[in-house]
Amino acid sequence: MKQRITVLGSTGSIGTSTLDVIARHPQRFEVFALSASTQVDLMLAQCQQFRPRYAVMASEAHGRLLAEKIKQNGLDASVLWSKDAIEMVASHECVDVVMAAIVGAAGLAPCLAAAEAGKRLLLANKEALVVGGDVFLRAVRRGGATLLPIDSEHSAIFQSLPEDPATWAGRIDKIILTASGGPFRTRDPATLRDVTPEEACAHPNWVMGRKISVDSATMMNKALEVIEARYLFGVSPDQLDVVIHPQSIVHSMVQYKDHSVVSQMGTPDMRGPIAYGLSWPERITSGAAALDFHALPAMTFEAIDAPGHTERFPGLPLAWAALRGPAGSCAVLNASNEIGVAAFLARRIRFDQIHRTNLETLEAVTCSNPQSLDDLLDLDARSRIAAESVVSRLAR
């Protein structure tokens, strides 16, 4: 039987790549539901191609506009809107697989719904673990869900580990995440205050959305990935390391107790880890180009604390600080970063002030020990208010 799939965030870069892989295997997959935020015309085109049962928009205005276009084009998709509708299509009894590609903390609730419903959950929304932490992992265990990482780094780590998770703790010495270094790897740190949103979004290797592109430029994406790896693979913060690898060919590595290292390599194309998540434990064609070892550039690796990098990427150490801090610190860091990046993209604050926003918010917010979704949402809301206060002061 075909696997029925819900794609949350279908109009973003991960969502469109997921649909590209699905389209290559019509005998294996069918789309049950799609969700998006504001891109009505692209959602309409996706509905025309994949004929989902449900199409969900984030707001009523965009939902009504899509419903009108769906009717005009003679399509059968039921158009819904609201957070409840997104959670419904993530947990629906007819769904086998959920691709969680909503950006930011907004993806937490539908990820929890899918986990509680026991779905195969393809996690491209790192914030579900960064914000949700143990609360999210408990939901996965309660629901009997299968959690598969889609971030290229975490997929690479998963592919480099033994099949039985029970053996990981006894074998792993260290997990090493690779980072491209983004567009400012060699830029004079003194000039970063003048960076524009356009420059920050011009990633040298990957095609990504604006928010994650800025996170790559500040290296906050790697900070969030360190936190995600801590929860995904059950290692301590001291067992996590980051190395800069500008070519983005080695996607991450696992160093074992005997100091042998297993890595996963591939072209910088998200269709690779997406196809692996969709087909696991099998492998299917993804559409990604094969590596041509005769034409590869020389592969290089740089220490994260090499000269200049500490000044270029001051936010990366916040990952370890948050992991070692009071419970809930990671959720505070994520919320602050979302507010800071949005303010930078709106040209309210400078690029270098994103880090200051994160640092001051972590200092300002008193963390609770969140035990439920409501606790997490409350901490997230308080953190956003505190971060917005910092932004308002910096923007004067």
Tab-separated table of C-alpha atoms in Angstrom:
chain	number	residue	atom	x	y	z
A	1	MET	CA	0.000	0.000	0.000
A	2	LYS	CA	1.076	3.555	-0.622
A	3	GLN	CA	2.244	5.584	2.354
A	4	ARG	CA	-0.030	8.561	2.982
A	5	ILE	CA	1.877	11.696	3.830
A	6	THR	CA	1.120	15.033	5.435
A	7	VAL	CA	3.621	17.769	4.561
A	8	LEU	CA	3.634	20.582	7.119
A	9	GLY	CA	5.212	23.662	5.575
A	10	SER	CA	4.779	22.426	2.010
A	11	THR	CA	5.634	25.750	0.315
A	12	GLY	CA	9.014	26.184	2.035
A	13	SER	CA	12.312	24.837	0.777
A	14	ILE	CA	12.049	21.531	2.687
A	15	GLY	CA	8.396	21.133	1.753
A	16	THR	CA	8.956	21.658	-1.963
A	17	SER	CA	11.955	19.301	-1.902
A	18	THR	CA	9.816	16.685	-0.142
A	19	LEU	CA	7.146	16.945	-2.806
A	20	ASP	CA	9.820	16.619	-5.498
A	21	VAL	CA	10.945	13.313	-3.980
A	22	ILE	CA	7.351	12.123	-3.580
A	23	ALA	CA	6.632	12.927	-7.228
A	24	ARG	CA	9.489	10.625	-8.261
A	25	HIS	CA	7.823	7.657	-6.518
A	26	PRO	CA	4.081	7.753	-7.234
A	27	GLN	CA	3.863	4.001	-6.644
A	28	ARG	CA	5.091	4.391	-3.046
A	29	PHE	CA	3.620	7.660	-1.764
A	30	GLU	CA	0.475	9.751	-1.902
A	31	VAL	CA	-0.136	13.160	-0.350
A	32	PHE	CA	-2.888	13.244	2.253
A	33	ALA	CA	-2.563	16.866	3.406
A	34	LEU	CA	-0.516	19.997	2.827
A	35	SER	CA	-0.102	23.017	5.082
A	36	ALA	CA	1.381	26.446	4.416
A	37	SER	CA	1.477	29.926	5.866
A	38	THR	CA	0.844	32.583	3.190
A	39	GLN	CA	1.808	31.330	-0.287
A	40	VAL	CA	-1.644	30.729	-1.706
A	41	ASP	CA	-0.694	30.444	-5.389
A	42	LEU	CA	2.057	27.900	-4.738
A	43	MET	CA	-0.284	25.919	-2.508
A	44	LEU	CA	-2.864	25.917	-5.304
A	45	ALA	CA	-0.270	24.577	-7.743
A	46	GLN	CA	0.668	21.847	-5.270
A	47	CYS	CA	-2.965	20.898	-4.841
A	48	GLN	CA	-3.358	20.683	-8.601
A	49	GLN	CA	-0.374	18.337	-8.867
A	50	PHE	CA	-0.792	16.137	-5.776
A	51	ARG	CA	-4.562	16.239	-5.108
A	52	PRO	CA	-4.458	16.162	-1.282
A	53	ARG	CA	-7.574	15.558	0.782
A	54	TYR	CA	-6.816	18.612	2.919
A	55	ALA	CA	-5.068	21.939	2.307
A	56	VAL	CA	-4.458	23.981	5.460
A	57	MET	CA	-3.465	27.636	5.659
A	58	ALA	CA	-2.273	29.390	8.811
A	59	SER	CA	-4.814	32.238	8.705
A	60	GLU	CA	-8.480	32.563	7.814
A	61	ALA	CA	-7.777	35.253	5.200
A	62	HIS	CA	-5.335	33.053	3.303
A	63	GLY	CA	-7.549	30.023	3.803
A	64	ARG	CA	-10.609	31.705	2.292
A	65	LEU	CA	-8.556	32.960	-0.640
A	66	LEU	CA	-7.229	29.445	-1.286
A	67	ALA	CA	-10.742	27.952	-0.946
A	68	GLU	CA	-11.998	30.304	-3.648
A	69	LYS	CA	-9.184	29.358	-5.998
A	70	ILE	CA	-9.643	25.637	-5.254
A	71	LYS	CA	-13.323	25.928	-6.187
A	72	GLN	CA	-12.568	27.916	-9.354
A	73	ASN	CA	-10.167	25.185	-10.496
A	74	GLY	CA	-12.552	22.319	-9.792
A	75	LEU	CA	-10.377	20.653	-7.147
A	76	ASP	CA	-11.664	18.458	-4.323
A	77	ALA	CA	-9.331	19.469	-1.501
A	78	SER	CA	-10.996	20.573	1.717
A	79	VAL	CA	-9.491	23.901	2.744
A	80	LEU	CA	-9.006	24.533	6.456
A	81	TRP	CA	-7.208	27.091	8.597
A	82	SER	CA	-6.114	27.500	12.219
A	83	LYS	CA	-3.625	25.743	14.473
A	84	ASP	CA	-6.189	23.084	15.334
A	85	ALA	CA	-6.521	22.171	11.667
A	86	ILE	CA	-2.742	21.788	11.314
A	87	GLU	CA	-2.646	19.500	14.348
A	88	MET	CA	-5.569	17.509	12.932
A	89	VAL	CA	-3.842	16.721	9.637
A	90	ALA	CA	-0.637	15.850	11.546
A	91	SER	CA	-2.407	13.283	13.717
A	92	HIS	CA	-5.187	12.041	11.391
A	93	GLU	CA	-5.790	8.301	11.503
A	94	CYS	CA	-5.302	8.022	7.741
A	95	VAL	CA	-1.779	9.479	7.847
A	96	ASP	CA	1.309	7.254	7.921
A	97	VAL	CA	4.107	9.840	7.622
A	98	VAL	CA	4.385	13.482	8.684
A	99	MET	CA	7.056	15.756	7.255
A	100	ALA	CA	7.478	18.465	9.904
A	101	ALA	CA	8.932	21.418	7.999
A	102	ILE	CA	7.222	24.386	9.664
A	103	VAL	CA	9.906	26.880	10.648
A	104	GLY	CA	10.295	27.895	14.284
A	105	ALA	CA	8.426	27.204	17.512
A	106	ALA	CA	5.123	27.317	15.591
A	107	GLY	CA	5.870	23.744	14.525
A	108	LEU	CA	5.993	22.382	18.082
A	109	ALA	CA	2.275	21.705	18.625
A	110	PRO	CA	1.687	19.754	15.370
A	111	CYS	CA	4.910	17.797	15.982
A	112	LEU	CA	3.624	16.835	19.428
A	113	ALA	CA	0.271	15.858	17.909
A	114	ALA	CA	1.980	13.623	15.340
A	115	ALA	CA	4.192	12.082	18.017
A	116	GLU	CA	1.250	11.341	20.323
A	117	ALA	CA	-0.561	9.731	17.373
A	118	GLY	CA	2.364	7.375	16.697
A	119	LYS	CA	3.288	8.625	13.229
A	120	ARG	CA	6.562	8.265	11.387
A	121	LEU	CA	7.719	11.804	12.070
A	122	LEU	CA	10.327	13.258	9.719
A	123	LEU	CA	11.732	16.102	11.779
A	124	ALA	CA	12.990	19.060	9.783
A	125	ASN	CA	11.674	21.427	12.474
A	126	LYS	CA	14.629	21.437	14.894
A	127	GLU	CA	12.725	23.712	17.258
A	128	ALA	CA	10.455	20.824	18.285
A	129	LEU	CA	13.425	19.354	20.144
A	130	VAL	CA	15.167	22.621	21.012
A	131	VAL	CA	11.996	23.983	22.618
A	132	GLY	CA	10.241	20.731	23.480
A	133	GLY	CA	13.230	18.783	24.815
A	134	ASP	CA	12.196	16.013	27.187
A	135	VAL	CA	8.514	16.949	26.875
A	136	PHE	CA	8.665	16.155	23.172
A	137	LEU	CA	10.665	12.940	23.655
A	138	ARG	CA	8.142	11.700	26.209
A	139	ALA	CA	5.369	12.272	23.645
A	140	VAL	CA	7.330	10.229	21.082
A	141	ARG	CA	7.660	7.357	23.558
A	142	ARG	CA	4.016	7.520	24.678
A	143	GLY	CA	2.712	7.465	21.126
A	144	GLY	CA	5.166	4.871	19.839
A	145	ALA	CA	6.170	7.259	17.058
A	146	THR	CA	9.180	6.724	14.826
A	147	LEU	CA	11.347	9.848	14.932
A	148	LEU	CA	13.704	10.356	11.984
A	149	PRO	CA	15.921	13.455	11.614
A	150	ILE	CA	15.865	15.371	8.331
A	151	ASP	CA	18.404	18.136	8.971
A	152	SER	CA	21.368	17.108	6.825
A	153	GLU	CA	23.686	16.990	9.835
A	154	HIS	CA	21.423	14.887	12.035
A	155	SER	CA	20.475	12.580	9.176
A	156	ALA	CA	24.198	12.084	8.546
A	157	ILE	CA	24.775	11.220	12.206
A	158	PHE	CA	21.813	8.827	12.213
A	159	GLN	CA	23.153	7.115	9.088
A	160	SER	CA	26.589	6.799	10.729
A	161	LEU	CA	25.295	5.102	13.897
A	162	PRO	CA	24.521	1.405	14.544
A	163	GLU	CA	20.936	0.373	13.894
A	164	ASP	CA	20.225	-0.430	17.551
A	165	PRO	CA	19.982	2.781	19.628
A	166	ALA	CA	20.542	0.733	22.787
A	167	THR	CA	24.190	0.310	21.740
A	168	TRP	CA	24.908	3.987	21.081
A	169	ALA	CA	25.910	5.054	24.583
A	170	GLY	CA	28.515	2.318	24.898
A	171	ARG	CA	30.108	3.029	21.529
A	172	ILE	CA	30.046	6.797	20.934
A	173	ASP	CA	32.991	8.919	21.994
A	174	LYS	CA	31.930	12.106	20.247
A	175	ILE	CA	29.491	13.473	17.671
A	176	ILE	CA	30.964	16.054	15.297
A	177	LEU	CA	28.619	18.346	13.393
A	178	THR	CA	29.986	20.065	10.321
A	179	ALA	CA	29.221	23.686	9.478
A	180	SER	CA	29.823	25.450	6.179
A	181	GLY	CA	30.687	28.710	7.909
A	182	GLY	CA	28.034	30.526	5.878
A	183	PRO	CA	28.654	33.621	3.770
A	184	PHE	CA	30.896	35.397	6.317
A	185	ARG	CA	33.425	32.684	7.149
A	186	THR	CA	36.340	34.813	5.940
A	187	ARG	CA	34.847	38.264	6.435
A	188	ASP	CA	36.546	40.766	8.716
A	189	PRO	CA	34.562	40.552	11.990
A	190	ALA	CA	34.783	44.327	12.371
A	191	THR	CA	32.564	44.752	9.288
A	192	LEU	CA	29.724	42.462	10.433
A	193	ARG	CA	27.776	45.363	11.917
A	194	ASP	CA	27.230	46.556	8.316
A	195	VAL	CA	25.830	43.265	6.965
A	196	THR	CA	22.521	43.580	5.078
A	197	PRO	CA	19.709	41.012	5.073
A	198	GLU	CA	20.431	40.344	1.404
A	199	GLU	CA	24.057	39.486	2.176
A	200	ALA	CA	23.110	37.289	5.129
A	201	CYS	CA	20.619	35.301	3.035
A	202	ALA	CA	23.125	34.546	0.251
A	203	HIS	CA	24.371	31.134	1.424
A	204	PRO	CA	27.311	29.831	-0.635
A	205	ASN	CA	26.200	26.156	-0.729
A	206	TRP	CA	22.584	25.626	0.294
A	207	VAL	CA	19.241	27.001	-0.900
A	208	MET	CA	17.246	27.787	2.241
A	209	GLY	CA	14.592	30.095	3.612
A	210	ARG	CA	15.483	33.552	4.914
A	211	LYS	CA	15.347	32.732	8.617
A	212	ILE	CA	17.584	29.671	8.474
A	213	SER	CA	19.930	31.469	6.066
A	214	VAL	CA	20.467	34.197	8.668
A	215	ASP	CA	20.941	31.503	11.326
A	216	SER	CA	23.631	29.964	9.139
A	217	ALA	CA	25.354	33.333	8.788
A	218	THR	CA	25.414	33.842	12.583
A	219	MET	CA	26.075	30.126	13.247
A	220	MET	CA	22.990	30.036	15.452
A	221	ASN	CA	21.674	27.250	13.243
A	222	LYS	CA	24.609	25.168	14.463
A	223	ALA	CA	23.891	26.136	18.074
A	224	LEU	CA	20.315	24.890	17.655
A	225	GLU	CA	21.593	21.736	15.929
A	226	VAL	CA	23.942	21.022	18.850
A	227	ILE	CA	20.930	21.184	21.175
A	228	GLU	CA	18.885	18.988	18.834
A	229	ALA	CA	21.697	16.403	18.653
A	230	ARG	CA	21.857	16.269	22.445
A	231	TYR	CA	18.222	15.150	22.587
A	232	LEU	CA	18.147	13.011	19.443
A	233	PHE	CA	21.155	10.884	20.290
A	234	GLY	CA	21.197	10.965	24.087
A	235	VAL	CA	24.763	12.222	24.467
A	236	SER	CA	26.112	14.740	26.955
A	237	PRO	CA	26.981	18.315	25.906
A	238	ASP	CA	30.657	17.427	26.332
A	239	GLN	CA	30.317	14.782	23.608
A	240	LEU	CA	29.231	17.325	20.985
A	241	ASP	CA	31.645	19.206	18.769
A	242	VAL	CA	31.461	21.447	15.696
A	243	VAL	CA	33.984	21.782	12.887
A	244	ILE	CA	33.812	24.155	9.928
A	245	HIS	CA	33.821	22.347	6.573
A	246	PRO	CA	33.303	24.950	3.822
A	247	GLN	CA	32.628	22.469	1.004
A	248	SER	CA	29.513	20.926	2.654
A	249	ILE	CA	30.360	17.434	1.396
A	250	VAL	CA	30.898	15.664	4.734
A	251	HIS	CA	27.589	16.298	6.471
A	252	SER	CA	28.589	15.135	9.966
A	253	MET	CA	30.609	12.456	11.747
A	254	VAL	CA	30.532	10.024	14.652
A	255	GLN	CA	33.757	9.304	16.519
A	256	TYR	CA	33.666	5.971	18.335
A	257	LYS	CA	35.399	4.840	21.514
A	258	ASP	CA	38.264	3.342	19.493
A	259	HIS	CA	38.658	6.790	17.820
A	260	SER	CA	37.591	5.510	14.414
A	261	VAL	CA	35.315	7.986	12.639
A	262	VAL	CA	32.289	7.205	10.455
A	263	SER	CA	30.911	10.007	8.298
A	264	GLN	CA	28.194	10.473	5.714
A	265	MET	CA	28.935	12.341	2.488
A	266	GLY	CA	26.825	13.710	-0.330
A	267	THR	CA	26.084	16.745	-2.444
A	268	PRO	CA	24.484	19.693	-0.577
A	269	ASP	CA	20.918	18.785	-1.577
A	270	MET	CA	18.195	18.272	1.020
A	271	ARG	CA	16.458	15.719	-1.178
A	272	GLY	CA	19.047	13.182	-0.004
A	273	PRO	CA	18.099	13.129	3.694
A	274	ILE	CA	14.424	13.597	2.789
A	275	ALA	CA	14.446	10.484	0.588
A	276	TYR	CA	16.240	8.549	3.320
A	277	GLY	CA	13.630	9.550	5.895
A	278	LEU	CA	10.747	8.684	3.592
A	279	SER	CA	12.115	5.248	2.699
A	280	TRP	CA	14.016	4.195	5.861
A	281	PRO	CA	15.298	1.547	6.367
A	282	GLU	CA	15.365	1.199	2.587
A	283	ARG	CA	16.942	3.618	0.090
A	284	ILE	CA	15.274	5.230	-2.922
A	285	THR	CA	16.369	7.666	-5.604
A	286	SER	CA	16.209	11.268	-4.440
A	287	GLY	CA	17.004	13.409	-7.467
A	288	ALA	CA	20.208	14.657	-5.819
A	289	ALA	CA	23.322	14.560	-7.984
A	290	ALA	CA	25.919	11.895	-7.247
A	291	LEU	CA	29.305	12.897	-5.913
A	292	ASP	CA	31.951	12.939	-8.645
A	293	PHE	CA	35.137	12.104	-6.756
A	294	HIS	CA	37.241	12.983	-9.790
A	295	ALA	CA	35.923	16.544	-9.756
A	296	LEU	CA	35.573	17.249	-6.036
A	297	PRO	CA	37.416	20.248	-4.614
A	298	ALA	CA	39.917	19.662	-1.846
A	299	MET	CA	38.062	19.120	1.418
A	300	THR	CA	39.171	21.293	4.315
A	301	PHE	CA	38.261	21.534	7.987
A	302	GLU	CA	38.711	24.456	10.356
A	303	ALA	CA	38.510	24.620	14.131
A	304	ILE	CA	35.571	26.632	15.351
A	305	ASP	CA	37.919	28.629	17.591
A	306	ALA	CA	40.388	29.400	14.793
A	307	PRO	CA	41.484	33.062	14.603
A	308	GLY	CA	38.527	35.296	13.810
A	309	HIS	CA	35.815	32.660	14.221
A	310	THR	CA	35.121	33.483	17.872
A	311	GLU	CA	34.330	37.069	16.835
A	312	ARG	CA	32.382	36.023	13.720
A	313	PHE	CA	30.242	33.432	15.506
A	314	PRO	CA	29.830	34.462	19.159
A	315	GLY	CA	26.426	32.799	19.420
A	316	LEU	CA	27.592	29.208	18.982
A	317	PRO	CA	28.774	28.734	22.607
A	318	LEU	CA	25.258	29.644	23.775
A	319	ALA	CA	24.209	26.087	22.830
A	320	TRP	CA	26.361	24.545	25.551
A	321	ALA	CA	25.468	27.325	27.982
A	322	ALA	CA	21.751	26.667	27.447
A	323	LEU	CA	22.153	22.890	27.735
A	324	ARG	CA	23.987	23.290	31.040
A	325	GLY	CA	21.621	25.992	32.293
A	326	PRO	CA	18.260	25.656	34.082
A	327	ALA	CA	15.600	23.526	32.381
A	328	GLY	CA	13.898	25.623	29.722
A	329	SER	CA	17.000	27.645	28.789
A	330	CYS	CA	17.045	26.166	25.281
A	331	ALA	CA	13.455	27.307	24.716
A	332	VAL	CA	14.412	30.828	25.819
A	333	LEU	CA	17.361	30.874	23.424
A	334	ASN	CA	15.213	29.727	20.495
A	335	ALA	CA	12.483	32.301	21.111
A	336	SER	CA	14.985	35.113	21.477
A	337	ASN	CA	16.748	34.126	18.290
A	338	GLU	CA	13.500	34.084	16.309
A	339	ILE	CA	12.700	37.613	17.520
A	340	GLY	CA	16.237	38.832	16.840
A	341	VAL	CA	16.402	37.393	13.321
A	342	ALA	CA	12.967	38.798	12.442
A	343	ALA	CA	14.064	42.221	13.705
A	344	PHE	CA	17.245	42.063	11.622
A	345	LEU	CA	15.347	41.024	8.483
A	346	ALA	CA	12.973	43.956	9.109
A	347	ARG	CA	16.068	46.207	9.388
A	348	ARG	CA	15.230	47.172	12.964
A	349	ILE	CA	18.537	46.001	14.425
A	350	ARG	CA	22.020	45.332	13.080
A	351	PHE	CA	23.299	41.867	12.221
A	352	ASP	CA	25.704	41.838	15.162
A	353	GLN	CA	22.891	42.765	17.537
A	354	ILE	CA	21.141	39.413	17.047
A	355	HIS	CA	23.688	37.890	19.428
A	356	ARG	CA	23.201	40.694	21.941
A	357	THR	CA	19.442	40.078	21.849
A	358	ASN	CA	19.995	36.388	22.602
A	359	LEU	CA	22.487	37.019	25.378
A	360	GLU	CA	20.400	39.649	27.172
A	361	THR	CA	17.199	37.608	26.880
A	362	LEU	CA	18.859	34.546	28.418
A	363	GLU	CA	19.958	36.747	31.312
A	364	ALA	CA	16.543	38.372	31.715
A	365	VAL	CA	14.166	35.387	31.651
A	366	THR	CA	13.702	33.251	34.744
A	367	CYS	CA	13.384	29.689	33.487
A	368	SER	CA	10.748	27.325	34.741
A	369	ASN	CA	10.954	23.553	34.439
A	370	PRO	CA	8.415	22.977	31.625
A	371	GLN	CA	6.463	19.736	31.879
A	372	SER	CA	3.753	20.219	29.257
A	373	LEU	CA	2.930	21.997	26.017
A	374	ASP	CA	1.217	24.763	27.978
A	375	ASP	CA	4.349	25.259	30.084
A	376	LEU	CA	6.485	25.437	26.956
A	377	LEU	CA	4.165	27.922	25.261
A	378	ASP	CA	4.134	30.107	28.368
A	379	LEU	CA	7.942	30.132	28.554
A	380	ASP	CA	8.151	30.819	24.818
A	381	ALA	CA	5.740	33.772	25.149
A	382	ARG	CA	7.608	35.280	28.106
A	383	SER	CA	10.900	34.903	26.246
A	384	ARG	CA	9.545	36.645	23.168
A	385	ILE	CA	8.315	39.576	25.256
A	386	ALA	CA	11.730	39.892	26.871
A	387	ALA	CA	13.522	39.631	23.502
A	388	GLU	CA	11.231	42.241	21.964
A	389	SER	CA	12.073	44.559	24.845
A	390	VAL	CA	15.770	44.142	24.053
A	391	VAL	CA	15.142	44.751	20.338
A	392	SER	CA	13.119	47.906	21.059
A	393	ARG	CA	15.942	49.275	23.160
A	394	LEU	CA	18.575	48.458	20.534
A	395	ALA	CA	16.459	49.921	17.738
A	396	ARG	CA	16.315	53.416	19.266
